[in-house]
Structures are given as structure tokens and as C-alpha cells.
Tab-separated table of C-alpha atoms and ligand atoms in Angstrom:
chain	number	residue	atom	x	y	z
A	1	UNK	CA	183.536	152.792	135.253
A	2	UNK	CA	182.206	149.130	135.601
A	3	UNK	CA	180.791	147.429	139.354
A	4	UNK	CA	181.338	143.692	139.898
A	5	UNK	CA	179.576	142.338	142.865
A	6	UNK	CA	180.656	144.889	145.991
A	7	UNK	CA	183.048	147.334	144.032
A	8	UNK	CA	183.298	149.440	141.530
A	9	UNK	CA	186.520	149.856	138.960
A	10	UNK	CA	187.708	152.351	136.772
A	11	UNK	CA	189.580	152.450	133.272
A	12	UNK	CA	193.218	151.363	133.951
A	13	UNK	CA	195.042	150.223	131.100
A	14	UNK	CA	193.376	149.946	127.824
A	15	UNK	CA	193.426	147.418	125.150
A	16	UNK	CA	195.193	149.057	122.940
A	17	UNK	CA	198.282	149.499	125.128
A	18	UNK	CA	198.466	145.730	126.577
A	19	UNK	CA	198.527	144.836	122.596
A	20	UNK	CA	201.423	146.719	122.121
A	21	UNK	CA	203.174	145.213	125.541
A	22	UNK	CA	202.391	142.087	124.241
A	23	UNK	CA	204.144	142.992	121.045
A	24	UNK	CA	207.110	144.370	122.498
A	25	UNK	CA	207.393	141.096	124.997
A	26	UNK	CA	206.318	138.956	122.020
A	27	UNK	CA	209.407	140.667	120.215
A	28	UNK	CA	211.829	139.443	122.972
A	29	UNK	CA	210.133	135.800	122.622
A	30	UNK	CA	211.202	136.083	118.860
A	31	UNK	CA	214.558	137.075	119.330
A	32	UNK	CA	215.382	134.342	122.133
A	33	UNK	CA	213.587	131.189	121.021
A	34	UNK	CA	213.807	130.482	117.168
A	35	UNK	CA	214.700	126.832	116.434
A	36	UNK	CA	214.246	125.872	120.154
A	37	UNK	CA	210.213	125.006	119.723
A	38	UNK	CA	209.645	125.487	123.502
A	39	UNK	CA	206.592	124.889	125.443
A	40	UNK	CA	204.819	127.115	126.587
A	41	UNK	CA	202.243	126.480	129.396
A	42	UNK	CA	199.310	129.295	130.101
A	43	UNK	CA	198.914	128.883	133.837
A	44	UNK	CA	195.039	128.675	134.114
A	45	UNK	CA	192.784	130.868	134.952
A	46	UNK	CA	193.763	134.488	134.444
A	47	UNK	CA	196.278	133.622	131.624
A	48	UNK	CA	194.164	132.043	129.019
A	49	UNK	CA	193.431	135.884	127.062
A	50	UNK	CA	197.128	136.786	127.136
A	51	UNK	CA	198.094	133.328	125.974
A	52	UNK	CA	195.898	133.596	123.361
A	53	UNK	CA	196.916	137.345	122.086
A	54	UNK	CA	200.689	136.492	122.578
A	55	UNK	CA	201.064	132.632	120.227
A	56	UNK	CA	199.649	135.206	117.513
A	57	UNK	CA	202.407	137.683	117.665
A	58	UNK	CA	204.950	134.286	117.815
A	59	UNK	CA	207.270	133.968	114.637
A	60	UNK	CA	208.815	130.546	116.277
A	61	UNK	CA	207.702	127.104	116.026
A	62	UNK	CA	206.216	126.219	119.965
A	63	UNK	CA	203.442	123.939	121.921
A	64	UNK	CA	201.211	125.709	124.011
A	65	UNK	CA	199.237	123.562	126.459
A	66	UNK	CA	197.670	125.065	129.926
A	67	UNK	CA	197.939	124.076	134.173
A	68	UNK	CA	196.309	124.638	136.574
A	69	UNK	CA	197.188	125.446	140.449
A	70	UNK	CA	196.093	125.215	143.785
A	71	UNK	CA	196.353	128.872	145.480
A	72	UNK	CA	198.933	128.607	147.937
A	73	UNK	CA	196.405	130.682	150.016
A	74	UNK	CA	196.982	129.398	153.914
A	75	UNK	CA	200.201	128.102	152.820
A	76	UNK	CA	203.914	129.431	153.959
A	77	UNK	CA	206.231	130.448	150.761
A	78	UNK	CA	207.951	127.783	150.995
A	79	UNK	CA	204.852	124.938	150.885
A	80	UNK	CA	204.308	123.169	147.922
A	81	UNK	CA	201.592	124.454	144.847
A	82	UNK	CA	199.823	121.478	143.882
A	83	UNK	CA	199.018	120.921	140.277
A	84	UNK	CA	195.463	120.554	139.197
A	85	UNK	CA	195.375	119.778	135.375
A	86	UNK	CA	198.803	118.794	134.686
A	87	UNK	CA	201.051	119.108	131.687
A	88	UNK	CA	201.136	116.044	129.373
A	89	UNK	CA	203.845	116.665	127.740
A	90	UNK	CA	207.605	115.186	128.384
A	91	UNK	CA	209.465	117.858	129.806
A	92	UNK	CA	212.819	116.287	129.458
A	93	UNK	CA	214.977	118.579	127.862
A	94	UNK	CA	212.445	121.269	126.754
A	95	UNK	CA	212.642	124.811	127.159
A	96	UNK	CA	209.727	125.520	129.025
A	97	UNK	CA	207.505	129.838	129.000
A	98	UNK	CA	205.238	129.596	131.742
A	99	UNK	CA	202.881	132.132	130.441
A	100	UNK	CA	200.902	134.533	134.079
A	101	UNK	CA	198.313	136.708	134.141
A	102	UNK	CA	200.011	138.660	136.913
A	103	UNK	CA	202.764	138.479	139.359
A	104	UNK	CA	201.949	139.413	142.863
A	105	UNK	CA	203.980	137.931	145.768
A	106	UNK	CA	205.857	135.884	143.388
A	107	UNK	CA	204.770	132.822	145.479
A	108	UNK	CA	202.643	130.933	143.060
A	109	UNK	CA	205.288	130.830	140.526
A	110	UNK	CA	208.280	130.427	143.057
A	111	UNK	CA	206.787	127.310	143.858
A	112	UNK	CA	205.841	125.739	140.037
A	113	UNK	CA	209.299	126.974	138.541
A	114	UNK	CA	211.200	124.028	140.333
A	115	UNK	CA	208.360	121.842	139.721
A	116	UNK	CA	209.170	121.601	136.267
A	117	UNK	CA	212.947	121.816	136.756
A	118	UNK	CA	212.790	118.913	138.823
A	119	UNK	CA	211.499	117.268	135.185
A	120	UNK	CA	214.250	117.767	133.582
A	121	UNK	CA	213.657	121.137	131.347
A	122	UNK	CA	216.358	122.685	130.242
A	123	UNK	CA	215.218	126.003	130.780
A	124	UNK	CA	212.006	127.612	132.656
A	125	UNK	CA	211.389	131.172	132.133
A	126	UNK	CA	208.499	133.226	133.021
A	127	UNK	CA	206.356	135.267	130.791
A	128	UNK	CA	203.781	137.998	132.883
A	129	UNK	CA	201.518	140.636	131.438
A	130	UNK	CA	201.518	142.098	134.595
A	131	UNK	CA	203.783	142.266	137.914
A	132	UNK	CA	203.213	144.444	140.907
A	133	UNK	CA	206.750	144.702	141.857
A	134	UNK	CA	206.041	145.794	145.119
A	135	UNK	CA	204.348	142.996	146.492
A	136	UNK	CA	207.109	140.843	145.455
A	137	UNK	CA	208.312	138.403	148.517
A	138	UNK	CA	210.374	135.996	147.403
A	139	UNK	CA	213.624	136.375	145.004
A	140	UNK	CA	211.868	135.532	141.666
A	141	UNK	CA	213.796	135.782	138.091
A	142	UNK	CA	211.120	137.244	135.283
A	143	UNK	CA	212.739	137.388	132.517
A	144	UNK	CA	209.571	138.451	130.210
A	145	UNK	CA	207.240	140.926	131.403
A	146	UNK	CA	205.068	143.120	129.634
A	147	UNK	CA	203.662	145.693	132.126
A	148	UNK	CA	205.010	146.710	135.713
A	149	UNK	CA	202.070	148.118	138.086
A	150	UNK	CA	201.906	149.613	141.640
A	151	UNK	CA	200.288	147.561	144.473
A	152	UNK	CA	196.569	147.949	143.202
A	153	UNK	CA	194.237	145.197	142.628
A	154	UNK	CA	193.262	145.168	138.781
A	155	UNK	CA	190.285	143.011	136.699
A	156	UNK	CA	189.778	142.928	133.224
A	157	UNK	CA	191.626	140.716	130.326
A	158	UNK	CA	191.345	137.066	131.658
A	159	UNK	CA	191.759	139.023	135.595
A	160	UNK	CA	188.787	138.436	137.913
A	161	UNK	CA	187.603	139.706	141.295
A	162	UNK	CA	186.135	136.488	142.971
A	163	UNK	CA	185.246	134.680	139.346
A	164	UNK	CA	184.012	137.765	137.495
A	165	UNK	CA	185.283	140.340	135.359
A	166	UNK	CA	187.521	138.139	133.040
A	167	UNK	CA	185.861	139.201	129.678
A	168	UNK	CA	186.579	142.790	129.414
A	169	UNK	CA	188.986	143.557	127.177
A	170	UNK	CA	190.444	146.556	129.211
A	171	UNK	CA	191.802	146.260	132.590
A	172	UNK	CA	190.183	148.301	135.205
A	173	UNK	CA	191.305	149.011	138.710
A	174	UNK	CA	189.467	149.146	142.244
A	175	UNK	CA	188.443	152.571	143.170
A	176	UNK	CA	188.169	152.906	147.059
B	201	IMP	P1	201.156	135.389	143.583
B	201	IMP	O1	201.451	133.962	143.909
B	201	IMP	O2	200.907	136.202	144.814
B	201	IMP	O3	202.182	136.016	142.692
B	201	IMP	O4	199.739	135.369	142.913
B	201	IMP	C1	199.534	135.453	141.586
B	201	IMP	C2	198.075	135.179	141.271
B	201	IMP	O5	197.196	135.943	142.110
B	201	IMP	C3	197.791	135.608	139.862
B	201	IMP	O6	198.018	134.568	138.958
B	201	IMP	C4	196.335	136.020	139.938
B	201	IMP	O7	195.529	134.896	139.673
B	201	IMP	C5	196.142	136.497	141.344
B	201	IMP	N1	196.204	137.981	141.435
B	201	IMP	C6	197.224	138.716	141.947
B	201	IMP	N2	196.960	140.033	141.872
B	201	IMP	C7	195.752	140.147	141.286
B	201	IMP	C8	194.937	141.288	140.901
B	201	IMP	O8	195.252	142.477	141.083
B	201	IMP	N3	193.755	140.965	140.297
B	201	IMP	C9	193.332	139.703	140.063
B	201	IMP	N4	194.063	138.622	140.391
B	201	IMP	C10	195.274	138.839	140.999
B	202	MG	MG1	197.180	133.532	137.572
């Protein structure tokens, strides 16, 4: 059991098991993208500890660079995520992983996929450690995810509650 700030968590998933998600996801990876050396951008913050675990389990030649976005908090589904450190990287024909911490309504990454279509990438997938499938409120194709979870709010492995929490190497959920 850990507290951060107001709440306390408990023991959710443990490290042991999201390496082996990651394997089995990195697995996929392997089997889809040899000789295509796609990029693959770790959407900033959450993502930068599963980013980091999955390039290691990656048998392919790839760039990994990182974005970050504006919530979309206030925002309808349909309103636009603006980017706050950009890609620098010509997307032009590149198949393009954006690499998430966690899906929840889908509407962050409804919003950045046609972003970088609009570039001119031939492909954008998504890659998720984590997607609550019930919370999901937009049509959203994920082709890669590691770990499906009920509606709960999780922190732990590059997850926070209000900026803290991202170090543990263990996810832990809220206990009400
Ligand atoms: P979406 O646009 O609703 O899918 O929001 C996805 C983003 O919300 C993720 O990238 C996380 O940063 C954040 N998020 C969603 N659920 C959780 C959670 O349970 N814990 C921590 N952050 C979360
Ligand atoms: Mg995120």
C-alpha cells in the first residue's frame, strides 16, 4: 500500500507481469515492422518508462523521439490536441508507433492520429500499455496493446496522480 497526496493505492499489477506484456506486445512489433524502420514517438509524460522498457525488447531497426500534448480537458471530442514539443522528424512516408501510457476515453489519441496522417505517414498505429476499455468514447483502432483494465484509476510506471507517483515500478490502484 503506498499514499500520494489525498489517497492511498494498493498493489495492482506488478512489474514482473507488465515486462512480460511488454514482451508479448514487443513480439507483435517484431513480427510487423522488420525492414520498415518506423518511428516511433513516446507521447510525453506517462509514456517515457514503457518507451524505454519496450525499444529494448525491439529486434527492428526504428527512431524513437517523444511529443508532447495539451489535455483536451474542457475541450469537445472533436476539438483539436495541440502539440507542445513537436516531432522533428519528416513524416512523409514513415510508418509512424505512437507509443501511450494508457488509453482512457480514446480522445487524446483520436485527435493526434490524424495529426500525423495529415503529414503524410504511411501508416499510424498505436501502441498502449494500458486501455480501460470501458471508458472508451470515440471509435479508436489499437492495434498494440499490452494490458486491458476495468474503469479504475491506476499510478505507478511513468502513471501519476496530479504529478506524482511516476517512479514506482509497479502499478498501484486507488482504494476508496
Ligand atoms: P484519454 O484521452 O482520455 O484517452 O486520456 C489518456 C491520458 O489520460 C493518458 O495518457 C494519461 O495521461 C491519462 N490517464 C488516463 N487514465 C489514467 C489513470 O488511471 N491514471 C493516470 N493517468 C491516466
Ligand atoms: Mg499519456
Amino acid at each position: 500500500m503506498i499514499t500520494i497526496k489525498d489517497k492511498k493505492f494498493e498493489l495492482f499489477i506488478q512489474h514482473k507481469q507488465i515486462e512480460e506484456k511488454i514482451s508479448m506486445l514487443a513480439d507483435k512489433l517484431n513480427a510487423d515492422y522488420q525492414e520498415r524502420n518506423p518511428l516511433l514517438i513516446g507521447v510525453l509524460n506517462g509514456a517515457f518508462m514503457f518507451a524505454a522498457d519496450l525499444v529494448r525488447k525491439l529486434t527492428f531497426s526504428h527512431e524513437i523521439q517523444f511529443a508532447k500534448f495539451s489535455s483536451y480537458e474542457g475541450m469537445e471530442s472533436t476539438g483539436k490536441v495541440k502539440e507542445l514539443i513537436g516531432v522533428n522528424a519528416v513524416l512523409k512516408e514513415r510508418d509512424i508507433i505512437l507509443v501511450e501510457d494508457i488509453i482512457d476515453t480514446g480522445i487524446t489519441m483520436h485527435n493526434i492520429v490524424p495529426q500525423f496522417k495529415a503529414q503524410g505517414a504511411r501508416s499510424v498505429e498505436i501502441a498502449t500499455l494500458l486501455m480501460k476499455p470501458g471508458k472508451l468514447q470515440v471509435d479508436l483502432d489499437v492495434k498494440y496493446c499490452a494490458m486491458e483494465i476495468p474503469n479504475e484509476f491506476i499510478v505507478g510506471y511513468g502513471l501519476d496522480y496530479d504529478g506524482q507517483g511516476r517512479n514506482y515500478k509497479d502499478i498501484y490502484v486507488v482504494k476508496n
